[in-house]
């Protein structure tokens, strides 16, 4: 599965053919497209707009050294995590579809039993593709190792006032939920992130309750009357949730009693 921590500028290379002994290079369809001629000169500087000042809450307060540090970092980082085989998959013959070449590259081969792969081998030889990522994590990678290698630094950057985006992407059954949430015994990147955040702000929390979020990146300060209204709304919601939970428990108990009575009648008791 692909985990994409939004921190750095990844060198992502897709569909780069690798030529082995019996390998034919896949043609590039992008290169075969003829681009329309440009009309007039193009100002390259216009294409390099730096939007960091518009999206960073603290960009105006950064000194020169901090700015140089940010500029030296890559903008997007794309990491690949390869999950281990399941028990049922281990029973079948290994297809060797994915081979880790180094810490940033993998080689993909088609399944041996696929019709396309068999026809390709007969006609032009086996087709292979090379993909490059910011970093590749093998099946033996633990949750802690994956967090430390991908998410820990962006979370630290966030605590220092920078904007960061992290998300997972992959096909069904690729392992996204396990990587993101994990299990009770081996938590994923989301609970590890929350743990790191709350440990970092320990002792720095604002004690009062007179701030309220406004839209996405702003807040308002409440008056004493507004604070009392917010508390009343909160208590009302909590009371409603408690009543719904109690009613649900009563309904479950009633269903169990009815099921017990029916079983007793069927047994002739």
CSV table of C-alpha atoms in Angstrom, one decimal, residues 33-256:
chain,number,residue,atom,x,y,z
A,33,UNK,CA,2.2,12.8,-28.4
A,34,UNK,CA,3.1,15.8,-30.5
A,35,UNK,CA,2.6,19.0,-28.5
A,36,UNK,CA,1.1,22.0,-30.1
A,37,UNK,CA,3.5,24.9,-30.8
A,38,UNK,CA,3.6,27.7,-28.3
A,39,UNK,CA,2.4,31.1,-29.3
A,40,UNK,CA,4.8,33.7,-28.0
A,41,UNK,CA,7.4,33.6,-25.2
A,42,UNK,CA,6.6,32.0,-21.9
A,43,UNK,CA,7.7,33.6,-18.6
A,44,UNK,CA,9.1,30.7,-16.6
A,45,UNK,CA,9.0,32.7,-13.4
A,46,UNK,CA,5.3,33.0,-13.5
A,47,UNK,CA,5.1,29.2,-13.3
A,48,UNK,CA,7.1,29.1,-10.1
A,49,UNK,CA,4.6,30.8,-7.8
A,50,UNK,CA,5.5,30.4,-4.1
A,51,UNK,CA,2.3,30.0,-2.1
A,52,UNK,CA,3.9,29.3,1.2
A,53,UNK,CA,3.3,32.8,2.5
A,54,UNK,CA,-0.4,32.4,1.8
A,55,UNK,CA,-0.9,29.0,3.5
A,56,UNK,CA,1.5,29.1,6.4
A,57,UNK,CA,0.2,30.6,9.6
A,58,UNK,CA,3.7,31.5,10.8
A,59,UNK,CA,5.5,32.3,7.5
A,60,UNK,CA,5.6,36.0,8.2
A,61,UNK,CA,7.4,35.4,11.5
A,62,UNK,CA,10.0,33.0,10.1
A,63,UNK,CA,13.6,34.3,10.1
A,64,UNK,CA,16.0,33.8,7.2
A,65,UNK,CA,17.5,30.6,8.6
A,66,UNK,CA,14.1,29.0,9.0
A,67,UNK,CA,13.0,30.0,5.5
A,68,UNK,CA,16.2,28.5,4.0
A,69,UNK,CA,15.5,25.3,6.0
A,70,UNK,CA,12.0,25.1,4.6
A,71,UNK,CA,13.1,25.8,1.1
A,72,UNK,CA,15.7,23.0,1.2
A,73,UNK,CA,13.0,20.4,2.1
A,74,UNK,CA,11.1,18.6,-0.6
A,75,UNK,CA,7.4,19.4,-0.9
A,76,UNK,CA,5.9,16.0,-1.5
A,77,UNK,CA,7.0,12.6,-0.2
A,78,UNK,CA,5.6,9.4,-1.5
A,79,UNK,CA,6.3,6.2,0.5
A,80,UNK,CA,5.4,2.7,-0.4
A,81,UNK,CA,4.7,0.0,2.1
A,82,UNK,CA,4.5,-3.6,0.9
A,83,UNK,CA,2.3,-5.8,3.1
A,84,UNK,CA,3.2,-9.4,3.9
A,85,UNK,CA,1.3,-12.3,2.3
A,86,UNK,CA,-1.7,-13.6,4.1
A,87,UNK,CA,-2.0,-17.3,5.1
A,88,UNK,CA,-4.1,-18.1,2.0
A,89,UNK,CA,-1.7,-16.3,-0.3
A,90,UNK,CA,1.3,-18.2,1.2
A,91,UNK,CA,-0.4,-21.5,0.2
A,92,UNK,CA,-0.2,-20.5,-3.5
A,93,UNK,CA,2.9,-20.5,-5.5
A,94,UNK,CA,4.8,-17.2,-5.1
A,95,UNK,CA,4.5,-15.1,-8.2
A,96,UNK,CA,7.4,-12.8,-7.4
A,97,UNK,CA,5.5,-9.8,-8.8
A,98,UNK,CA,7.1,-7.2,-6.6
A,99,UNK,CA,10.9,-7.1,-6.0
A,100,UNK,CA,12.5,-4.5,-3.9
A,101,UNK,CA,15.6,-3.2,-5.8
A,102,UNK,CA,16.8,-0.7,-3.1
A,103,UNK,CA,15.4,1.6,-0.4
A,104,UNK,CA,13.7,3.8,-3.0
A,105,UNK,CA,12.9,1.5,-6.0
A,106,UNK,CA,10.9,-1.6,-6.8
A,107,UNK,CA,10.5,-3.9,-9.9
A,108,UNK,CA,7.1,-5.1,-10.9
A,109,UNK,CA,6.4,-8.2,-13.0
A,110,UNK,CA,3.1,-9.5,-14.3
A,111,UNK,CA,1.6,-12.7,-12.6
A,112,UNK,CA,2.9,-15.8,-14.3
A,113,UNK,CA,-0.5,-17.3,-14.7
A,114,UNK,CA,-2.1,-14.3,-16.4
A,115,UNK,CA,-2.9,-14.6,-20.1
A,116,UNK,CA,-1.4,-11.2,-20.9
A,117,UNK,CA,1.9,-12.2,-19.3
A,118,UNK,CA,2.0,-15.5,-21.1
A,119,UNK,CA,1.3,-14.0,-24.5
A,120,UNK,CA,3.9,-11.3,-23.8
A,121,UNK,CA,6.6,-13.8,-22.9
A,122,UNK,CA,5.9,-15.8,-26.1
A,123,UNK,CA,6.0,-12.7,-28.4
A,124,UNK,CA,8.4,-10.1,-26.9
A,125,UNK,CA,9.7,-11.5,-23.6
A,126,UNK,CA,8.8,-10.7,-20.0
A,127,UNK,CA,7.7,-7.1,-19.4
A,128,UNK,CA,9.0,-5.5,-16.2
A,129,UNK,CA,8.5,-2.0,-14.8
A,130,UNK,CA,10.5,0.1,-12.4
A,131,UNK,CA,8.9,2.5,-9.9
A,132,UNK,CA,10.8,5.0,-7.7
A,133,UNK,CA,9.5,6.4,-4.5
A,134,UNK,CA,10.8,8.6,-1.7
A,135,UNK,CA,11.3,5.4,0.4
A,136,UNK,CA,10.2,1.8,0.2
A,137,UNK,CA,9.3,-0.2,3.3
A,138,UNK,CA,9.3,-4.0,3.0
A,139,UNK,CA,6.8,-6.6,4.5
A,140,UNK,CA,9.0,-6.9,7.6
A,141,UNK,CA,8.6,-3.2,8.6
A,142,UNK,CA,6.9,-2.7,12.0
A,143,UNK,CA,4.4,0.0,12.8
A,144,UNK,CA,6.9,1.9,14.9
A,145,UNK,CA,9.5,1.8,12.1
A,146,UNK,CA,7.0,3.0,9.6
A,147,UNK,CA,5.9,5.9,11.8
A,148,UNK,CA,9.4,7.0,12.6
A,149,UNK,CA,10.4,6.8,8.9
A,150,UNK,CA,7.4,8.7,7.4
A,151,UNK,CA,5.1,10.5,9.8
A,152,UNK,CA,7.2,11.6,12.8
A,153,UNK,CA,9.0,14.4,11.1
A,154,UNK,CA,5.9,16.0,9.5
A,155,UNK,CA,4.2,15.9,13.0
A,156,UNK,CA,7.2,17.6,14.5
A,157,UNK,CA,7.0,20.2,11.6
A,158,UNK,CA,3.3,20.7,12.4
A,159,UNK,CA,4.1,21.4,16.1
A,160,UNK,CA,6.5,24.1,14.9
A,161,UNK,CA,3.7,25.8,13.0
A,162,UNK,CA,4.0,24.4,9.5
A,163,UNK,CA,1.1,22.9,7.4
A,164,UNK,CA,1.4,19.2,6.8
A,165,UNK,CA,-1.0,16.7,5.0
A,166,UNK,CA,-0.7,12.9,5.5
A,167,UNK,CA,-3.0,10.3,3.8
A,168,UNK,CA,-2.9,6.7,2.7
A,169,UNK,CA,-3.8,5.4,-0.7
A,170,UNK,CA,-4.1,1.9,-2.1
A,171,UNK,CA,-6.4,-0.7,-3.5
A,172,UNK,CA,-8.8,-2.8,-1.4
A,173,UNK,CA,-7.1,-5.1,1.0
A,174,UNK,CA,-3.8,-3.3,0.5
A,175,UNK,CA,-3.4,-2.7,4.3
A,176,UNK,CA,-4.5,1.0,4.5
A,177,UNK,CA,-6.6,0.5,7.7
A,178,UNK,CA,-3.9,-1.5,9.4
A,179,UNK,CA,-1.3,1.1,8.6
A,180,UNK,CA,-3.5,4.1,9.6
A,181,UNK,CA,-5.3,2.7,12.6
A,182,UNK,CA,-3.5,-0.5,13.5
A,183,UNK,CA,-4.7,-2.8,16.3
A,184,UNK,CA,-4.9,-2.6,20.0
A,185,UNK,CA,-1.7,-4.5,20.4
A,186,UNK,CA,0.1,-2.7,17.6
A,187,UNK,CA,-1.3,0.8,16.9
A,188,UNK,CA,-0.9,2.6,13.6
A,189,UNK,CA,0.2,6.1,12.5
A,190,UNK,CA,-3.0,7.9,13.6
A,191,UNK,CA,-3.0,6.9,17.3
A,192,UNK,CA,0.8,7.4,17.3
A,193,UNK,CA,0.4,10.9,15.9
A,194,UNK,CA,-2.3,11.8,18.5
A,195,UNK,CA,-0.1,10.4,21.3
A,196,UNK,CA,2.9,12.5,20.0
A,197,UNK,CA,0.7,15.6,19.8
A,198,UNK,CA,-0.8,15.4,23.2
A,199,UNK,CA,2.5,14.6,24.8
A,200,UNK,CA,4.1,17.6,23.1
A,201,UNK,CA,1.4,20.1,24.4
A,202,UNK,CA,1.4,18.7,27.9
A,203,UNK,CA,1.5,21.7,30.3
A,204,UNK,CA,0.8,24.2,27.5
A,205,UNK,CA,-3.0,23.8,27.4
A,206,UNK,CA,-5.1,26.9,27.8
A,207,UNK,CA,-7.1,26.4,31.0
A,208,UNK,CA,-10.3,28.4,30.1
A,209,UNK,CA,-13.0,27.4,27.7
A,210,UNK,CA,-13.7,30.8,26.0
A,211,UNK,CA,-12.2,30.0,22.6
A,212,UNK,CA,-14.3,28.5,19.8
A,213,UNK,CA,-13.0,27.4,16.3
A,214,UNK,CA,-14.2,29.4,13.4
A,215,UNK,CA,-14.2,27.8,10.0
A,216,UNK,CA,-10.9,26.1,9.1
A,217,UNK,CA,-8.1,28.3,10.5
A,218,UNK,CA,-9.6,30.9,12.8
A,219,UNK,CA,-11.2,31.2,16.2
A,220,UNK,CA,-13.3,33.6,18.2
A,221,UNK,CA,-13.3,34.5,21.9
A,222,UNK,CA,-16.6,33.9,23.7
A,223,UNK,CA,-18.2,36.2,26.2
A,224,UNK,CA,-19.2,34.8,29.6
A,225,UNK,CA,-22.8,34.5,28.4
A,226,UNK,CA,-21.7,32.7,25.3
A,227,UNK,CA,-19.5,30.3,27.4
A,228,UNK,CA,-22.6,29.4,29.5
A,229,UNK,CA,-24.6,28.8,26.3
A,230,UNK,CA,-21.9,26.5,24.9
A,231,UNK,CA,-21.8,24.6,28.2
A,232,UNK,CA,-25.5,24.2,28.2
A,233,UNK,CA,-25.5,22.9,24.6
A,234,UNK,CA,-22.7,20.4,25.4
A,235,UNK,CA,-24.5,19.1,28.5
A,236,UNK,CA,-27.7,18.7,26.5
A,237,UNK,CA,-25.9,16.7,23.8
A,238,UNK,CA,-24.2,14.5,26.5
A,239,UNK,CA,-27.5,13.9,28.2
A,240,UNK,CA,-29.2,13.0,25.0
A,241,UNK,CA,-26.4,10.5,24.2
A,242,UNK,CA,-26.8,9.0,27.6
A,243,UNK,CA,-30.5,8.5,27.2
A,244,UNK,CA,-30.1,6.9,23.8
A,245,UNK,CA,-27.5,4.5,25.2
A,246,UNK,CA,-29.8,3.6,28.1
A,247,UNK,CA,-32.7,3.1,25.7
A,248,UNK,CA,-30.6,0.9,23.5
A,249,UNK,CA,-29.5,-1.2,26.4
A,250,UNK,CA,-33.1,-1.6,27.5
A,251,UNK,CA,-34.1,-2.7,24.0
A,252,UNK,CA,-31.3,-5.3,23.9
A,253,UNK,CA,-32.3,-6.7,27.3
A,254,UNK,CA,-35.9,-6.9,26.2
A,255,UNK,CA,-34.9,-8.8,23.0
A,256,UNK,CA,-32.9,-11.2,25.1
